[in-house]
Amino acid sequence: MNSAANLMLAAICFSVTSAIYLPNGQGPKTLKYLLEPPVYAEVIGQRGGNATLPCVLQSKPNQYKVKWTKLETHSHGSENIVMITNGQAHKPYGLLGQRASLRKAHAMDASLRLSNLELDDEGSYRCELINGVEDESVIITLRIEGMVFPYQSKNGRYKFNYQEAKEACAEQDGTLASFKQLYKAWTEGLDWCNAGWLMDGTVQYPILQPRAECGGKLLPGIRSYGPRDRIRDHFDAFCFTSISTGIVFFVGGPLTFGEAVEACKDDEAVLALVGQLYSAWHLLGYDQCDGGWLRDGSVRFPITTPRKHCGGTVEAGVRTFGYPNKTLRFYGAYCYR
Ligand SMILES: *[C@@H]1O[C@H](CO)[C@@H](O)[C@H](O)[C@H]1NC(C)=O
Ligand SMILES: *[C@@H]1O[C@H](CO)[C@@H](O)[C@H](O)[C@H]1NC(C)=O
């Protein structure tokens, strides 16, 4: 649409409100009641931690409600309300509502607090002031600190449909990654030549060093297969995980898989999940040059300082031996407690 048409549309749609919409579609320039831009447009939280999404009134209509909703990228048609307040009483809604409260730092404060953050709390939230005439809203983005890792089935490459990919990530202490999370991981060094499902149902993979066998010699970037058939198409998965409360530690081998299970148990721990090993590597700089069993039957080791005898000198990463025969007695164990 050209900007003249945009302007006309804006004039038609918003002639009854005080908001001035810019021709380039950037949204309202001034709001009457809500502080805009919000104090922070993006808030970063940690899994298990708390976050406050700011929404402050600059003036108060006589009668109003403030409604907080979480905007879902994969919309199910219904609105995902988290909290509604009329300035005096408030009511939480839904599962997320159980972990939500209002900050109420002062009379004009409608900021939302979320406690015990979970991975899929990440996303956009709308604080909407409703007074029946001049409804206004601001959008705040909540980002959960974490990292993306690729995950492949023990049955080989490209074995997951969408639902299976989602479950595989959950089993490894993660969720399917969003495009934003994959994009950020790419800027931080993720180069992976197998396509994987993302939360939005698209299939993509991040390439830093363009090569013929990985989508051709285009510019570095995220290669996309676009949205795929969630039931019939099969790929790997990109999972997102975050820091967890426990610790990951190595027990030396050689152990079979069964002995590794017992070795962790002896230390009042369990075999670690793939997501837990990645998060220890990425967020805590865990480095251990020994292959160890994980709970999914894979053998991996985390390297932050690349060196010759630990899988090469080029890049840091979690290296994998795939899923060896569980009766082999070659490896140690990565335990989680
Ligand atoms: C998060 O908030 C809860 C109350 O909602 C509080 O008990 C807890 O200590 C807070 N946690 C952190 C890490 O601040
Ligand atoms: C694992 O190795 C054992 C002993 O070599 C063998 O009997 C068994 O069939 C192997 N299992 C698989 C799944 O390959």
XYZ file of C-alpha atoms and ligand atoms in Angstrom, residues 48-51 99 101 113-116, ligand 1:
24
model
C 12.599 -19.751 37.306
C 13.046 -16.016 37.911
C 10.575 -13.129 37.994
C 9.947 -10.366 35.472
C 1.862 -16.867 38.205
C 0.268 -10.315 39.823
C 4.640 -9.263 37.345
C 5.254 -12.832 36.289
C 6.935 -15.217 38.694
C 8.686 -18.554 38.266
C 9.812 -14.027 42.742
O 8.600 -13.594 43.328
C 8.141 -14.392 44.381
C 6.795 -13.852 44.833
O 5.969 -13.638 43.735
C 9.146 -14.353 45.503
O 8.726 -15.195 46.541
C 10.495 -14.824 44.979
O 11.476 -14.665 45.983
C 10.910 -14.020 43.764
N 12.101 -14.619 43.197
C 13.160 -13.910 42.825
C 14.297 -14.687 42.216
O 13.213 -12.710 42.935
